[in-house]
JSON list of C-alpha atoms in Angstrom, two decimals:
[
{"chain": "A", "resi": 35, "resn": "MET", "atom": "CA", "xyz": [-23.67, 99.58, -2.10]},
{"chain": "A", "resi": 36, "resn": "ALA", "atom": "CA", "xyz": [-22.12, 96.40, -3.50]},
{"chain": "A", "resi": 37, "resn": "VAL", "atom": "CA", "xyz": [-20.36, 93.94, -1.21]},
{"chain": "A", "resi": 38, "resn": "ARG", "atom": "CA", "xyz": [-16.59, 94.19, -1.76]},
{"chain": "A", "resi": 39, "resn": "VAL", "atom": "CA", "xyz": [-14.94, 90.75, -2.06]},
{"chain": "A", "resi": 40, "resn": "LEU", "atom": "CA", "xyz": [-11.33, 89.57, -2.19]},
{"chain": "A", "resi": 41, "resn": "ILE", "atom": "CA", "xyz": [-11.03, 86.10, -3.75]},
{"chain": "A", "resi": 42, "resn": "VAL", "atom": "CA", "xyz": [-8.18, 83.89, -2.52]},
{"chain": "A", "resi": 43, "resn": "ASP", "atom": "CA", "xyz": [-7.50, 80.60, -4.29]},
{"chain": "A", "resi": 44, "resn": "ASP", "atom": "CA", "xyz": [-4.41, 79.03, -5.84]},
{"chain": "A", "resi": 45, "resn": "HIS", "atom": "CA", "xyz": [-6.32, 77.87, -8.92]},
{"chain": "A", "resi": 46, "resn": "GLY", "atom": "CA", "xyz": [-6.66, 80.62, -11.52]},
{"chain": "A", "resi": 47, "resn": "PRO", "atom": "CA", "xyz": [-9.66, 79.06, -13.29]},
{"chain": "A", "resi": 48, "resn": "PHE", "atom": "CA", "xyz": [-11.62, 78.99, -10.01]},
{"chain": "A", "resi": 49, "resn": "ARG", "atom": "CA", "xyz": [-10.76, 82.64, -9.28]},
{"chain": "A", "resi": 50, "resn": "LEU", "atom": "CA", "xyz": [-11.95, 83.59, -12.77]},
{"chain": "A", "resi": 51, "resn": "TRP", "atom": "CA", "xyz": [-15.20, 81.61, -12.41]},
{"chain": "A", "resi": 52, "resn": "ALA", "atom": "CA", "xyz": [-15.87, 82.87, -8.87]},
{"chain": "A", "resi": 53, "resn": "GLY", "atom": "CA", "xyz": [-15.31, 86.45, -9.97]},
{"chain": "A", "resi": 54, "resn": "LYS", "atom": "CA", "xyz": [-17.84, 86.07, -12.79]},
{"chain": "A", "resi": 55, "resn": "VAL", "atom": "CA", "xyz": [-20.41, 84.46, -10.49]},
{"chain": "A", "resi": 56, "resn": "LEU", "atom": "CA", "xyz": [-20.05, 87.11, -7.79]},
{"chain": "A", "resi": 57, "resn": "ARG", "atom": "CA", "xyz": [-20.03, 90.05, -10.22]},
{"chain": "A", "resi": 58, "resn": "ALA", "atom": "CA", "xyz": [-23.15, 88.65, -11.94]},
{"chain": "A", "resi": 59, "resn": "GLY", "atom": "CA", "xyz": [-24.77, 88.67, -8.49]},
{"chain": "A", "resi": 60, "resn": "GLY", "atom": "CA", "xyz": [-23.99, 92.36, -7.98]},
{"chain": "A", "resi": 61, "resn": "MET", "atom": "CA", "xyz": [-20.84, 92.00, -5.88]},
{"chain": "A", "resi": 62, "resn": "ASP", "atom": "CA", "xyz": [-17.65, 93.99, -6.43]},
{"chain": "A", "resi": 63, "resn": "VAL", "atom": "CA", "xyz": [-14.54, 91.79, -6.69]},
{"chain": "A", "resi": 64, "resn": "VAL", "atom": "CA", "xyz": [-11.82, 94.17, -5.53]},
{"chain": "A", "resi": 65, "resn": "GLY", "atom": "CA", "xyz": [-8.89, 91.79, -5.89]},
{"chain": "A", "resi": 66, "resn": "GLU", "atom": "CA", "xyz": [-7.52, 88.28, -6.13]},
{"chain": "A", "resi": 67, "resn": "ALA", "atom": "CA", "xyz": [-4.68, 86.44, -4.43]},
{"chain": "A", "resi": 68, "resn": "GLU", "atom": "CA", "xyz": [-3.27, 82.94, -4.92]},
{"chain": "A", "resi": 69, "resn": "THR", "atom": "CA", "xyz": [-1.33, 82.57, -1.66]},
{"chain": "A", "resi": 70, "resn": "GLY", "atom": "CA", "xyz": [-2.02, 83.07, 2.02]},
{"chain": "A", "resi": 71, "resn": "ALA", "atom": "CA", "xyz": [0.69, 85.71, 2.33]},
{"chain": "A", "resi": 72, "resn": "GLY", "atom": "CA", "xyz": [-0.75, 87.55, -0.67]},
{"chain": "A", "resi": 73, "resn": "ALA", "atom": "CA", "xyz": [-4.21, 87.33, 0.87]},
{"chain": "A", "resi": 74, "resn": "VAL", "atom": "CA", "xyz": [-3.13, 88.97, 4.10]},
{"chain": "A", "resi": 75, "resn": "GLU", "atom": "CA", "xyz": [-1.23, 91.72, 2.29]},
{"chain": "A", "resi": 76, "resn": "LEU", "atom": "CA", "xyz": [-4.05, 92.53, -0.14]},
{"chain": "A", "resi": 77, "resn": "ALA", "atom": "CA", "xyz": [-6.78, 92.31, 2.49]},
{"chain": "A", "resi": 78, "resn": "VAL", "atom": "CA", "xyz": [-4.99, 94.78, 4.76]},
{"chain": "A", "resi": 79, "resn": "GLU", "atom": "CA", "xyz": [-4.43, 97.11, 1.81]},
{"chain": "A", "resi": 80, "resn": "LEU", "atom": "CA", "xyz": [-7.90, 96.84, 0.20]},
{"chain": "A", "resi": 81, "resn": "ARG", "atom": "CA", "xyz": [-10.09, 96.32, 3.31]},
{"chain": "A", "resi": 82, "resn": "PRO", "atom": "CA", "xyz": [-12.78, 94.28, 1.55]},
{"chain": "A", "resi": 83, "resn": "ASP", "atom": "CA", "xyz": [-16.11, 93.54, 3.20]},
{"chain": "A", "resi": 84, "resn": "VAL", "atom": "CA", "xyz": [-15.25, 89.84, 3.04]},
{"chain": "A", "resi": 85, "resn": "VAL", "atom": "CA", "xyz": [-12.46, 87.54, 1.93]},
{"chain": "A", "resi": 86, "resn": "LEU", "atom": "CA", "xyz": [-13.55, 84.37, 0.14]},
{"chain": "A", "resi": 87, "resn": "LEU", "atom": "CA", "xyz": [-10.69, 82.14, 1.27]},
{"chain": "A", "resi": 88, "resn": "ASP", "atom": "CA", "xyz": [-9.72, 78.71, -0.01]},
{"chain": "A", "resi": 89, "resn": "VAL", "atom": "CA", "xyz": [-8.75, 76.31, 2.78]},
{"chain": "A", "resi": 90, "resn": "ARG", "atom": "CA", "xyz": [-5.86, 74.73, 0.89]},
{"chain": "A", "resi": 91, "resn": "LEU", "atom": "CA", "xyz": [-3.20, 77.20, -0.23]},
{"chain": "A", "resi": 92, "resn": "PRO", "atom": "CA", "xyz": [0.38, 76.51, -1.34]},
{"chain": "A", "resi": 93, "resn": "ASP", "atom": "CA", "xyz": [2.16, 78.53, 1.36]},
{"chain": "A", "resi": 94, "resn": "LEU", "atom": "CA", "xyz": [-0.12, 78.81, 4.40]},
{"chain": "A", "resi": 95, "resn": "ASP", "atom": "CA", "xyz": [-3.02, 76.84, 5.79]},
{"chain": "A", "resi": 96, "resn": "GLY", "atom": "CA", "xyz": [-6.28, 78.68, 5.09]},
{"chain": "A", "resi": 97, "resn": "PHE", "atom": "CA", "xyz": [-7.29, 78.33, 8.74]},
{"chain": "A", "resi": 98, "resn": "ALA", "atom": "CA", "xyz": [-4.11, 80.16, 9.82]},
{"chain": "A", "resi": 99, "resn": "VAL", "atom": "CA", "xyz": [-4.79, 82.89, 7.26]},
{"chain": "A", "resi": 100, "resn": "CYS", "atom": "CA", "xyz": [-8.34, 83.16, 8.59]},
{"chain": "A", "resi": 101, "resn": "ARG", "atom": "CA", "xyz": [-7.04, 83.82, 12.10]},
{"chain": "A", "resi": 102, "resn": "ARG", "atom": "CA", "xyz": [-4.62, 86.48, 10.82]},
{"chain": "A", "resi": 103, "resn": "LEU", "atom": "CA", "xyz": [-7.36, 88.24, 8.90]},
{"chain": "A", "resi": 104, "resn": "ASP", "atom": "CA", "xyz": [-9.67, 88.09, 11.91]},
{"chain": "A", "resi": 105, "resn": "GLU", "atom": "CA", "xyz": [-6.97, 89.76, 14.02]},
{"chain": "A", "resi": 106, "resn": "ALA", "atom": "CA", "xyz": [-6.91, 92.54, 11.41]},
{"chain": "A", "resi": 107, "resn": "GLY", "atom": "CA", "xyz": [-10.70, 92.92, 11.67]},
{"chain": "A", "resi": 108, "resn": "ILE", "atom": "CA", "xyz": [-11.42, 91.46, 8.22]},
{"chain": "A", "resi": 109, "resn": "ALA", "atom": "CA", "xyz": [-14.37, 89.11, 7.68]},
{"chain": "A", "resi": 110, "resn": "VAL", "atom": "CA", "xyz": [-13.70, 85.71, 6.10]},
{"chain": "A", "resi": 111, "resn": "VAL", "atom": "CA", "xyz": [-15.80, 83.01, 4.47]},
{"chain": "A", "resi": 112, "resn": "LEU", "atom": "CA", "xyz": [-13.87, 79.77, 3.99]},
{"chain": "A", "resi": 113, "resn": "CYS", "atom": "CA", "xyz": [-14.42, 77.72, 0.86]},
{"chain": "A", "resi": 114, "resn": "SER", "atom": "CA", "xyz": [-13.19, 74.44, -0.55]},
{"chain": "A", "resi": 115, "resn": "SER", "atom": "CA", "xyz": [-14.19, 71.63, -2.85]},
{"chain": "A", "resi": 116, "resn": "ARG", "atom": "CA", "xyz": [-13.74, 69.35, 0.20]},
{"chain": "A", "resi": 117, "resn": "ASP", "atom": "CA", "xyz": [-16.00, 69.37, 3.24]},
{"chain": "A", "resi": 118, "resn": "TYR", "atom": "CA", "xyz": [-14.28, 71.42, 5.94]},
{"chain": "A", "resi": 119, "resn": "GLY", "atom": "CA", "xyz": [-17.55, 72.70, 7.41]},
{"chain": "A", "resi": 120, "resn": "GLU", "atom": "CA", "xyz": [-17.06, 71.11, 10.82]},
{"chain": "A", "resi": 121, "resn": "ARG", "atom": "CA", "xyz": [-13.47, 72.32, 11.14]},
{"chain": "A", "resi": 122, "resn": "ALA", "atom": "CA", "xyz": [-14.44, 75.77, 9.88]},
{"chain": "A", "resi": 123, "resn": "ALA", "atom": "CA", "xyz": [-16.99, 76.03, 12.69]},
{"chain": "A", "resi": 124, "resn": "GLY", "atom": "CA", "xyz": [-14.10, 76.27, 15.16]},
{"chain": "A", "resi": 125, "resn": "THR", "atom": "CA", "xyz": [-12.58, 79.30, 13.44]},
{"chain": "A", "resi": 126, "resn": "PRO", "atom": "CA", "xyz": [-13.44, 83.00, 13.45]},
{"chain": "A", "resi": 127, "resn": "ALA", "atom": "CA", "xyz": [-14.78, 82.65, 9.87]},
{"chain": "A", "resi": 128, "resn": "LEU", "atom": "CA", "xyz": [-18.37, 83.72, 9.22]},
{"chain": "A", "resi": 129, "resn": "GLY", "atom": "CA", "xyz": [-18.94, 80.30, 7.70]},
{"chain": "A", "resi": 130, "resn": "PHE", "atom": "CA", "xyz": [-17.95, 77.67, 5.20]},
{"chain": "A", "resi": 131, "resn": "LEU", "atom": "CA", "xyz": [-19.13, 77.55, 1.60]},
{"chain": "A", "resi": 132, "resn": "PRO", "atom": "CA", "xyz": [-18.52, 74.52, -0.64]},
{"chain": "A", "resi": 133, "resn": "LYS", "atom": "CA", "xyz": [-17.12, 75.75, -3.96]},
{"chain": "A", "resi": 134, "resn": "GLU", "atom": "CA", "xyz": [-19.90, 74.07, -5.92]},
{"chain": "A", "resi": 135, "resn": "ARG", "atom": "CA", "xyz": [-22.51, 76.13, -3.98]},
{"chain": "A", "resi": 136, "resn": "LEU", "atom": "CA", "xyz": [-20.80, 79.48, -4.49]},
{"chain": "A", "resi": 137, "resn": "SER", "atom": "CA", "xyz": [-23.19, 82.27, -5.41]},
{"chain": "A", "resi": 138, "resn": "ALA", "atom": "CA", "xyz": [-23.64, 85.88, -4.45]},
{"chain": "A", "resi": 139, "resn": "GLY", "atom": "CA", "xyz": [-26.80, 84.89, -2.60]},
{"chain": "A", "resi": 140, "resn": "GLU", "atom": "CA", "xyz": [-25.03, 82.23, -0.51]},
{"chain": "A", "resi": 141, "resn": "LEU", "atom": "CA", "xyz": [-22.21, 84.64, 0.31]},
{"chain": "A", "resi": 142, "resn": "ARG", "atom": "CA", "xyz": [-24.71, 87.34, 1.33]},
{"chain": "A", "resi": 143, "resn": "ARG", "atom": "CA", "xyz": [-26.52, 84.80, 3.52]},
{"chain": "A", "resi": 144, "resn": "LEU", "atom": "CA", "xyz": [-23.28, 84.10, 5.42]},
{"chain": "A", "resi": 145, "resn": "LEU", "atom": "CA", "xyz": [-22.58, 87.81, 5.76]},
{"chain": "A", "resi": 146, "resn": "GLY", "atom": "CA", "xyz": [-25.94, 88.14, 7.53]}
]
C-alpha cells in the first residue's frame, strides 16, 4: 500500500514539484495546503500517513503546526530550504528533510 502524504508549503511551485517527486516514487499525495491552519484542517480530515510540513508558513510557525498535528496523532516530517535540523530535533516530528534532498526514499527512511 502506498504511503499517503499531505504536502504543506506556501509556495505553489514547490508543492507541484514535491508532488511529482513523491508520486514518481510510488507515494500517494492525498492533498496540499499552503497555510498552517489549512494543514491542520486537511490532516484531521484526510488522516494521511505523514504530513510533509514546511517550517515557514504565512500564518503559523511550522513547529507550532507540528505540535498540533502530533496531538491529533498525525506523523510529521519537517522540511525547509534552510537548515532547521537541530531545532526540528526538539519537536515531535519524525525528522527534518532539506527541500533539496526530498525524495520518496528519504521520506520512507524517516518513516522507518
